Coordinates of C-alpha atoms and ligand atoms in Angstrom, one line a residue:
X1425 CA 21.0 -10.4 -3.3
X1426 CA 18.7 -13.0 -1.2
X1427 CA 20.8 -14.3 0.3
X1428 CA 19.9 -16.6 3.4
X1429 CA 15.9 -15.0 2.5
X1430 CA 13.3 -18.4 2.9
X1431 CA 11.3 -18.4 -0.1
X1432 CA 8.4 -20.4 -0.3
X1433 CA 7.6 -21.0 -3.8
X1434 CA 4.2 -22.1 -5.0
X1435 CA 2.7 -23.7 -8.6
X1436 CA -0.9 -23.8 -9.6
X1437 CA -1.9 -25.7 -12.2
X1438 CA -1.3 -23.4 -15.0
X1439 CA 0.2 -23.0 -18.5
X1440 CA 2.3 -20.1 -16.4
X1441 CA 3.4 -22.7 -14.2
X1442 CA 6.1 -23.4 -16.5
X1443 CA 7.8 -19.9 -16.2
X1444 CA 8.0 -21.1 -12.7
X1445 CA 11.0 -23.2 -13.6
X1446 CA 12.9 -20.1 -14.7
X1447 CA 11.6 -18.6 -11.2
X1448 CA 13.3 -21.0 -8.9
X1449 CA 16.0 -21.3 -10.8
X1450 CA 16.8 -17.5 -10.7
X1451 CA 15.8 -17.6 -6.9
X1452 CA 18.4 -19.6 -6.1
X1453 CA 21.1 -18.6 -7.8
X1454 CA 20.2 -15.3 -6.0
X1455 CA 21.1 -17.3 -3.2
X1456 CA 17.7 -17.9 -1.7
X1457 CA 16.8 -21.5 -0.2
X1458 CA 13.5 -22.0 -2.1
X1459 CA 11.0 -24.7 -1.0
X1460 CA 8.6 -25.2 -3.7
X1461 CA 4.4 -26.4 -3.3
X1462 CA 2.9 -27.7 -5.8
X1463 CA -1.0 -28.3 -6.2
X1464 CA -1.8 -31.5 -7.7
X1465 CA -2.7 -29.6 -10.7
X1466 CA 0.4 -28.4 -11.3
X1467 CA 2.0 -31.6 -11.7
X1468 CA 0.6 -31.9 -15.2
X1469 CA 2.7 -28.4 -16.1
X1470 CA 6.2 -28.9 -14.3
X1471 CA 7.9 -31.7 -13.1
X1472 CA 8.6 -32.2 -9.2
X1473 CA 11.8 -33.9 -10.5
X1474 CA 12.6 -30.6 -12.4
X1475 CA 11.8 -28.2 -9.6
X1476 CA 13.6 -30.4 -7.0
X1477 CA 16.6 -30.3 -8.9
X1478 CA 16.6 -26.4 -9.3
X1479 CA 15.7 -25.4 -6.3
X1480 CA 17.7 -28.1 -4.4
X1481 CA 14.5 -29.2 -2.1
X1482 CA 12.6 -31.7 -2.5
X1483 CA 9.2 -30.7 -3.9
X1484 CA 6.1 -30.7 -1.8
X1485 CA 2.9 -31.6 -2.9
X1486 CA 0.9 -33.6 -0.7
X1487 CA 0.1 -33.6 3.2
X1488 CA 1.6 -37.5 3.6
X1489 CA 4.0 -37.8 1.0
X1490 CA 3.6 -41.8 -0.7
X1491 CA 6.8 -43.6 1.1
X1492 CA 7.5 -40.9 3.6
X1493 CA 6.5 -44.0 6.3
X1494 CA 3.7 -41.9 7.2
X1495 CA 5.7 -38.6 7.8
X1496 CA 3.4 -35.5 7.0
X1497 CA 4.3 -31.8 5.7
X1498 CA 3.9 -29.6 8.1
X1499 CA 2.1 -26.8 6.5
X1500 CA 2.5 -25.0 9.7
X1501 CA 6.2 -24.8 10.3
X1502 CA 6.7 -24.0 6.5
X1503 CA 4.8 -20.8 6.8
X1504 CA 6.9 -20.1 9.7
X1505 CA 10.0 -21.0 8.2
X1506 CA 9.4 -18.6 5.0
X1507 CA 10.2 -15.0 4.8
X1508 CA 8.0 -14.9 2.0
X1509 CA 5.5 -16.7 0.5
X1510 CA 4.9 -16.5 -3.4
X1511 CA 2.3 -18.2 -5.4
X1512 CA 2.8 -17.6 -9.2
X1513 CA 1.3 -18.7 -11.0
X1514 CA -1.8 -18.2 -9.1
X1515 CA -5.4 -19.8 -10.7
X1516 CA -8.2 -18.7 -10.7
X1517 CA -9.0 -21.8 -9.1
X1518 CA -6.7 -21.4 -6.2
X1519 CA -7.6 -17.9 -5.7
X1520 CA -10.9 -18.6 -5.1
X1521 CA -9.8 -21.2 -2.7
X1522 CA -7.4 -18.8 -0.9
X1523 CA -10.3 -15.8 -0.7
X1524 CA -12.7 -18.4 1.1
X1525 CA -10.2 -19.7 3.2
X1526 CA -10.3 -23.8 1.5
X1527 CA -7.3 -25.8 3.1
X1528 CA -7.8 -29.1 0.7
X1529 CA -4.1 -29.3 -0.4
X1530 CA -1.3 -28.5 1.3
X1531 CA -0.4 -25.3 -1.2
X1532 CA -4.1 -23.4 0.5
X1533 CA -3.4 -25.0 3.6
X1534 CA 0.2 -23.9 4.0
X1535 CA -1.4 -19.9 2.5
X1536 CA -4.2 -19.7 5.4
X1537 CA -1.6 -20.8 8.5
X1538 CA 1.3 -18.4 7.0
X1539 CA 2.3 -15.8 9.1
X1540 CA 5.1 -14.5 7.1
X1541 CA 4.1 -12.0 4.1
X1542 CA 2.0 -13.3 0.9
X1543 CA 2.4 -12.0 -2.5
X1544 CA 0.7 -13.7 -5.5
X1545 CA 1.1 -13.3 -9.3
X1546 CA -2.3 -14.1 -11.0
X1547 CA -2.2 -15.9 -14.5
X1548 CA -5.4 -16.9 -15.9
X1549 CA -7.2 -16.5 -19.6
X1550 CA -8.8 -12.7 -20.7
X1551 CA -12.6 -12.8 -19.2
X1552 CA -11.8 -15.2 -16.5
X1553 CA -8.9 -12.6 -15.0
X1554 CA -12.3 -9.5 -16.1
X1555 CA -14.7 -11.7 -14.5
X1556 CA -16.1 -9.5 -11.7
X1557 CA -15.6 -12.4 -9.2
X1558 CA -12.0 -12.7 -9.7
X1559 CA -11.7 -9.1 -8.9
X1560 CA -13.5 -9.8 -5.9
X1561 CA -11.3 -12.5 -4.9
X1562 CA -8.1 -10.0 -5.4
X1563 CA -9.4 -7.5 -3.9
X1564 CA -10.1 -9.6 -0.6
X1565 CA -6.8 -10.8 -0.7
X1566 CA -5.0 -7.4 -1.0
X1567 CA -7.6 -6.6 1.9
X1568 CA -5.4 -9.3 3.8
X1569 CA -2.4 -8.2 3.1
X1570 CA -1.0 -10.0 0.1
X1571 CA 0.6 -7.9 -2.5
X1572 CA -1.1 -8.5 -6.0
X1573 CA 1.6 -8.1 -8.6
X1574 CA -0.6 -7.8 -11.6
X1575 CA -1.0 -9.7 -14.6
X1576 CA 0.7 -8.2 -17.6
X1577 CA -1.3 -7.7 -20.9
X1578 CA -0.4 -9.8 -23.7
X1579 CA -1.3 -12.9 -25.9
X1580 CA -2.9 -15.4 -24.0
X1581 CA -2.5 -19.5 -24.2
X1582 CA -6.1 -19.6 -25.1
X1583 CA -5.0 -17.9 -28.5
X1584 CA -6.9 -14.1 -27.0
X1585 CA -5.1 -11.2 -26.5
X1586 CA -5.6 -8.8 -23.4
X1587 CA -4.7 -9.0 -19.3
X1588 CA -4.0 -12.1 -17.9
X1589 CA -0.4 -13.5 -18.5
X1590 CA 1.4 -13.7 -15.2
X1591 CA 4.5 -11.2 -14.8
X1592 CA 7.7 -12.3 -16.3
X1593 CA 9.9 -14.1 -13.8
X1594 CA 12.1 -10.7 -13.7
X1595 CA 9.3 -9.0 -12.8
X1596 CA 8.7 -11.1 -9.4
X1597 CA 12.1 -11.3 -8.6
X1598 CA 12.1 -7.2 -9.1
X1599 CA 9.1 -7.4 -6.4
X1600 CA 10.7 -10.1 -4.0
X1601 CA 13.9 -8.5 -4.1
X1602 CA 12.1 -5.1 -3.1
X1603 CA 9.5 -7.0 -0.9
X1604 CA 12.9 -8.2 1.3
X1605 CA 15.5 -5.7 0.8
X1606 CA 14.4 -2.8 0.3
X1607 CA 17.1 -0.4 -0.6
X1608 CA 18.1 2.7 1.3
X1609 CA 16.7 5.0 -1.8
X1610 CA 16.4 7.9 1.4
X1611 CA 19.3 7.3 3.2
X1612 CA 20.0 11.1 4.8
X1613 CA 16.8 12.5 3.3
X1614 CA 14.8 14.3 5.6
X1615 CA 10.9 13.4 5.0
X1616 CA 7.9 15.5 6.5
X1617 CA 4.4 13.4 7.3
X1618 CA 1.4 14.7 8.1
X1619 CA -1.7 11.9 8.8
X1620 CA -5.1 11.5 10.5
X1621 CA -8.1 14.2 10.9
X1622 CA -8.0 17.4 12.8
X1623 CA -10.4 18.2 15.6
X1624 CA -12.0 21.5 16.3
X1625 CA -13.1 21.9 19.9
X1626 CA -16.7 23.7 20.3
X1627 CA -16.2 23.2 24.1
X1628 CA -14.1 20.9 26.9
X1629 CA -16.2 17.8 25.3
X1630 CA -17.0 18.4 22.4
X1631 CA -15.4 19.0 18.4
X1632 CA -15.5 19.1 14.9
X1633 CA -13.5 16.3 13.3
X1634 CA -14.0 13.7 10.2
X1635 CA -13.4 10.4 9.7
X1636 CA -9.5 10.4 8.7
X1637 CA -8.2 7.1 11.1
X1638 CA -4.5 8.2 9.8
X1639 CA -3.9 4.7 8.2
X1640 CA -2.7 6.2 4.9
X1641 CA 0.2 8.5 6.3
X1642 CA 0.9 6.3 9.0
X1643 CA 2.1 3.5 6.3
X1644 CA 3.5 6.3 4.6
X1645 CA 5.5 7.5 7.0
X1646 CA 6.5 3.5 7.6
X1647 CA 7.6 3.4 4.2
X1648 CA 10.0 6.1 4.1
X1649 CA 11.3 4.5 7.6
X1650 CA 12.3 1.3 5.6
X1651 CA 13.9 3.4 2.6
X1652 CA 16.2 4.6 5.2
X1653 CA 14.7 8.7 5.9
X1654 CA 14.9 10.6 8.7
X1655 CA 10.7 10.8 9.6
X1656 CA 8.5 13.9 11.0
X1657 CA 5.3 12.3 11.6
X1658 CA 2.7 15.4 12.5
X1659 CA -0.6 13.3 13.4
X1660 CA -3.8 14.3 14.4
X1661 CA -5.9 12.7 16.8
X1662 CA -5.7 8.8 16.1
X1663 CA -5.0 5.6 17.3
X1664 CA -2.2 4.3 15.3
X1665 CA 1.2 3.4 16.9
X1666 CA 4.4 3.9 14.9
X1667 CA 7.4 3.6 16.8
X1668 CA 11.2 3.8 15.1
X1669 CA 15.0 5.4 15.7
X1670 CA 14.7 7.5 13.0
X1671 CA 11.0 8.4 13.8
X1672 CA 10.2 12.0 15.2
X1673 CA 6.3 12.2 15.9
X1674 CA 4.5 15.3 16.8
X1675 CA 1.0 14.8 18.2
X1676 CA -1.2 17.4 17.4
X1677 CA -5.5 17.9 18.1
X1678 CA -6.3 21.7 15.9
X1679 CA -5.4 22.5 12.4
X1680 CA -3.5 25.3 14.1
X1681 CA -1.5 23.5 16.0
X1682 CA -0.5 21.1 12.9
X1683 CA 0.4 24.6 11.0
X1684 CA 2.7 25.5 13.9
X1685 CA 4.1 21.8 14.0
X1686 CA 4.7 22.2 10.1
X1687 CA 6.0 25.7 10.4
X1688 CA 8.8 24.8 12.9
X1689 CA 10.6 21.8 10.3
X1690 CA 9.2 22.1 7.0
X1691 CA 12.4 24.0 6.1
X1692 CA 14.9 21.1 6.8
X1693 CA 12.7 18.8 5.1
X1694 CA 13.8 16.6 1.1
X1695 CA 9.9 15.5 0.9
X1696 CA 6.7 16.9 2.2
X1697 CA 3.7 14.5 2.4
X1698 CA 0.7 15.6 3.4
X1699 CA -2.0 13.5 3.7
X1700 CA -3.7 14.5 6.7
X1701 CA -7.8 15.1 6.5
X1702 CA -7.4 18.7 8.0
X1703 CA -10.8 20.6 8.9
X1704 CA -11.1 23.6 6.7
X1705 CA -12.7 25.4 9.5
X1706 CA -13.3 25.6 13.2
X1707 CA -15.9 27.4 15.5
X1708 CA -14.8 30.9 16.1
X1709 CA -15.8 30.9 19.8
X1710 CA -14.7 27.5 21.9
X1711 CA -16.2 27.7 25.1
X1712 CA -14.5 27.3 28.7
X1713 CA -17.6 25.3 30.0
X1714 CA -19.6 22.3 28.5
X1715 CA -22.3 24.3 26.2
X1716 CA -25.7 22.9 28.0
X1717 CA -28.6 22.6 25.8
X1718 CA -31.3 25.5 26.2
X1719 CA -34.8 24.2 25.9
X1720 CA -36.5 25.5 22.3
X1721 CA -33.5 26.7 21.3
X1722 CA -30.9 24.9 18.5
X1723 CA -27.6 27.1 19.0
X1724 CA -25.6 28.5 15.7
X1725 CA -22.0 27.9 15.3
X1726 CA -20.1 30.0 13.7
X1727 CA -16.9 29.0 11.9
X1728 CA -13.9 30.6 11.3
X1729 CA -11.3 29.6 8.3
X1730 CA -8.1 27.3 9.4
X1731 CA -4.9 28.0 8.1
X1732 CA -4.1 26.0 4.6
X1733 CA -0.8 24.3 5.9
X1734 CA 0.0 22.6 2.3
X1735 CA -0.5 25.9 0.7
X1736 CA 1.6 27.7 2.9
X1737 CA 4.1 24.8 2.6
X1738 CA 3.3 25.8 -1.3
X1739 CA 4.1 29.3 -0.7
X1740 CA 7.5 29.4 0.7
X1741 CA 8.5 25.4 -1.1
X1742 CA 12.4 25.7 -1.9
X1743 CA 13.3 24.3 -5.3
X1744 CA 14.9 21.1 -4.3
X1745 CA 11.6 20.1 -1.9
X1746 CA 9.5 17.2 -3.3
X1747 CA 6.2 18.3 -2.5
X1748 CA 3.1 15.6 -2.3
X1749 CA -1.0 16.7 -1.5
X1750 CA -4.0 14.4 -0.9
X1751 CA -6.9 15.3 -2.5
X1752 CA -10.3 13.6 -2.3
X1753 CA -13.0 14.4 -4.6
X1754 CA -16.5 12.9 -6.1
X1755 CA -16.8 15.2 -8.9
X1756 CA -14.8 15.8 -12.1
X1757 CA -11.7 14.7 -9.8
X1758 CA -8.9 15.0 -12.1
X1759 CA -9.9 18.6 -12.9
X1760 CA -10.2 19.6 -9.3
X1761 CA -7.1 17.5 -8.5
X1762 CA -5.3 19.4 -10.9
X1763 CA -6.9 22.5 -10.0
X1764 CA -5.1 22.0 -6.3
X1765 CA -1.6 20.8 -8.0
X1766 CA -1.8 24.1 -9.4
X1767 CA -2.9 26.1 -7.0
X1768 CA -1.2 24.9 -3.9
X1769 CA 2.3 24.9 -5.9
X1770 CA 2.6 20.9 -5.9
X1771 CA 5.0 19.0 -7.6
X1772 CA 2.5 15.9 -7.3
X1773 CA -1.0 14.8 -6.1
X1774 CA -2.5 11.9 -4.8
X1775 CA -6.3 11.5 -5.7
X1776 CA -8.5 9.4 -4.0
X1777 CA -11.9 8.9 -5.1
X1778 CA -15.1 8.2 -2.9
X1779 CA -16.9 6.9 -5.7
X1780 CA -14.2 3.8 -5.7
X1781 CA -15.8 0.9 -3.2
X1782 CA -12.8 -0.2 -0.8
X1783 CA -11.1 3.1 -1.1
X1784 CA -10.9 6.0 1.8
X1785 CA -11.0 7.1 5.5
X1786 CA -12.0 3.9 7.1
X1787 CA -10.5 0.6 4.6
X1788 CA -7.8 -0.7 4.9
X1789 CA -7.2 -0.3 0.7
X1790 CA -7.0 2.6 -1.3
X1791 CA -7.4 3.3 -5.0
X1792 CA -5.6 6.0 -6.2
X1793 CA -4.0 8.3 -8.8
X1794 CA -1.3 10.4 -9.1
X1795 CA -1.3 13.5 -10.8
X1796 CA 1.6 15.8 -11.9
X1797 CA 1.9 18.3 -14.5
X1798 CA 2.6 16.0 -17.0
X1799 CA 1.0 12.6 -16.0
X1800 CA -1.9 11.4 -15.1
X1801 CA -1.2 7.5 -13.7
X1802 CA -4.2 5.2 -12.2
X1803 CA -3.3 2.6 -9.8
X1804 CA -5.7 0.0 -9.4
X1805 CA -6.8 -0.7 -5.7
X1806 CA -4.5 -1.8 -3.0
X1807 CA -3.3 -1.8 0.8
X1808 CA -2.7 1.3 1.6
X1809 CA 0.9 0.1 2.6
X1810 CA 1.4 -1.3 -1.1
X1811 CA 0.0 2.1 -1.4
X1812 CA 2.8 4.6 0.2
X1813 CA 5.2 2.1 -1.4
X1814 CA 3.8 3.0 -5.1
X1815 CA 3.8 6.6 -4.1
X1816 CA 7.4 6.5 -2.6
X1817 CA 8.7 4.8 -6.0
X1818 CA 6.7 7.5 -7.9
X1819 CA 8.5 10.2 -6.1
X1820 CA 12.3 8.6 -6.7
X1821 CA 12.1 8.4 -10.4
X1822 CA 10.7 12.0 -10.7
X1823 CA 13.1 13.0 -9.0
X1824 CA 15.3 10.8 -10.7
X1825 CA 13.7 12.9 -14.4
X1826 CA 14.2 16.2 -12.7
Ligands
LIG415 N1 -4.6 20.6 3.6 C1 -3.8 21.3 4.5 N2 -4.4 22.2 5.3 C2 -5.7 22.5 5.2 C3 -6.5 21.8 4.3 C4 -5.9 20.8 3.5 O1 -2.6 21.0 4.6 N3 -6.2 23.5 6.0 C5 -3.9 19.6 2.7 C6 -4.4 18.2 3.0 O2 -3.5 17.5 3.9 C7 -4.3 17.6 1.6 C8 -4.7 18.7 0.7 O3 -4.4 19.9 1.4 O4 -3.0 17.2 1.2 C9 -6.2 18.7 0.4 O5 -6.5 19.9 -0.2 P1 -7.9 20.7 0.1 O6 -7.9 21.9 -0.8 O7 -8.1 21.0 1.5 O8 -8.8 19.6 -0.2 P2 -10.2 19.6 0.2 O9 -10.3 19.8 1.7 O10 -10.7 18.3 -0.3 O11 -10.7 20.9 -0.5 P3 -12.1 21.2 -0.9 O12 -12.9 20.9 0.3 O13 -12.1 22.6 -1.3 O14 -12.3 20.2 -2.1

């Protein structure tokens, strides 16, 4: 299943460290070639001798190896060579050394130069993993790009009970082997996007818009592009580039003219995903000429209601269409979430919050939660790619219940 996939494995100096052993062993009997780093820590868990003969590499724990004749690690080229990099067990320690961007072993070193992708599986005792820093840390890292598988609840070495134990090795294989290749799951579905704000023109110059930069159904819509669908990509105005084979993008400025994109393909379409930030109104009257500015005066717009697309989608939704809303609230938000699932015929919503810090228009992160008639299930915050990949497994196994 990996085969020929460059894993870069690395230990921190953890009691977790030793389900590390099963990890490279498992890695490379999936046929990956794992190189493992170890932080001088980590030597007084697991055995280079141990690792080395698992993983079939020698282990690499130092920038000048003793008896290498002065030969160095080049923590450079192994970032390069990987095709992922996975710390687990991951400290505290070494966290906080990988949020401020410490290169005093060749483990952090080797983490700041990569350029492949990071992920990280976190082990560390009950209020260390609660402590508010360490959340910090996490979240900075996820702001970088790393996925964050986690740790599972469970009893702890300390002899506590409660969140800290890293993922079982099956677990982080699970997340590798979905992190490299990803399965067709929508091979010859058909999926419908819509991302970014709307704007309402007053005049040539001038409109109403919001703050949407499209970055949530823009990685959605690159999600369901790796799982193998056929992608309709309505977007507001933004700047986001998405380019792809498979990838059908409709540019569009007014809520009207997303309605008219929508109504021309939302027929032919397996899942409908509409995250866009549409404006709920516009100005009735758009002037031809740049409105000048009378002395004395402050001018009154009046504003028409746009068309609800999702509801309309709603409306007319055929019983084999998967059909997703965004919903962003700062009061009693599951209730009004709900509220919308119900009203706008849903089969699920995605809630974002504006109370969460890190999550919204303008992060890269998101918090969210989805909501369906039956379930109400709080993911804690993330990329917004890790994200449309959470919402994109949500929607195969209910459809996979239904
Ligand atoms: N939506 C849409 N067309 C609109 C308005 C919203 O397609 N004219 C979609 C959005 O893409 C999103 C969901 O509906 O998926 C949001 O629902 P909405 O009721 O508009 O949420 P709010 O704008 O937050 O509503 P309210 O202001 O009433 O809370």
């Amino acid at each position: 299943m990996l085969d020929g996939k460059n894993i870069l494995l690395g230990i921190t100096g953890g009691i977790a460290a030793y389900k590390s052993i099963f990890l490279t062993r498992e890695l490379a009997k999936l046929g990956a070639d794992v190189k493992v780093i170890i932080t001088p820590d980590a030597e007084q868990f697991v055995t280079p001798v141990t690792l080395a003969t698992l993983s079939g590499n020698p282990v690499l724990s130092s920038f000048v190896p003793e008896g290498a004749g002065g030969l160095w690690n080049n923590h450079v080229e192994l970032g390069k060579w990987a095709d992922l990099m996975v710390i687990a067990p991951l400290t505290a320690n070494t966290l906080s050394k990988l949020a401020s961007g410490q290169s005093n072993n060749l483990l952090v070193a080797t983490y700041l130069s990569a350029t492949c992708p990071v992920m990280v599986a976190p082990a560390m005792d009950l209020d260390m993993y609660a402590h508010p820093t360490t959340h910090e840390n996490l979240d900075k890292l996820r702001h970088h790009g790393v996925e964050v598988l986690e740790a599972a609840e469970g009893s702890l070495a300390s002899g506590l009970s409660g969140k800290g134990r890293m993922q079982e090795p099956e677990e982080i294989i699970e997340a590798i082997r979905h992190h490299l290749a990803p399965t067709e799951q929508l091979k010859d579905k058909r999926v419908l996007i819509t991302a970014g704000p709307t704007h309402e023109p007053l005049d040539p110059v001038r409109f109403i818009g919001n703050r949407s930069s499209g970055k949530m159904g823009f990685a959605i819509a690159k999600q369901a592009l790796r799982l193998g669908a056929e992608v309709t990509l309505v977007a507001g105005p933004v700047n986001a580039e998405l380019d792809h084979p498979r990838l059908n993008r409709m540019d569009v400025k007014t809520a009207e003219e997303m309605m008219a994109a929508v109504a021309h393909c939302y027929g032919e379409q397996d899942i409908l995903v509409f995250a866009a930030a549409v404006a709920d109104y516009r100005p009735k009257d758009v002037s031809n000429q740049k409105i000048k500015k009378t002395p004395g005066d402050a001018p009154v717009i009046e504003l028409v209601q746009n068309p609800d697309i999702l509801k309309f989608v709603g409306q007319h939704k055929k019983p084999d269409q998967f059909l997703v809303g965004f919903a962003l609230e700062t009061d009693q938000e599951v209730q009004n979430a709900r509220k919308k699932l119900d009203n706008k015929n849903l089969d699920m919503i995605v809630l974002n919050s504006l109370n969460d810090a890190g999550a919204g228009f303008e992060f890269d992160t998101n918090k969210v939660t989805f909501i369906t008639s039956k379930d109400v299930v709080e993911i804690p915050l993330k990329s917004k790619d890790e994200v449309a990949v959470d919402i994109f497994r949500q929607i195969l196994k209910l459809h996979a219940e239904s």
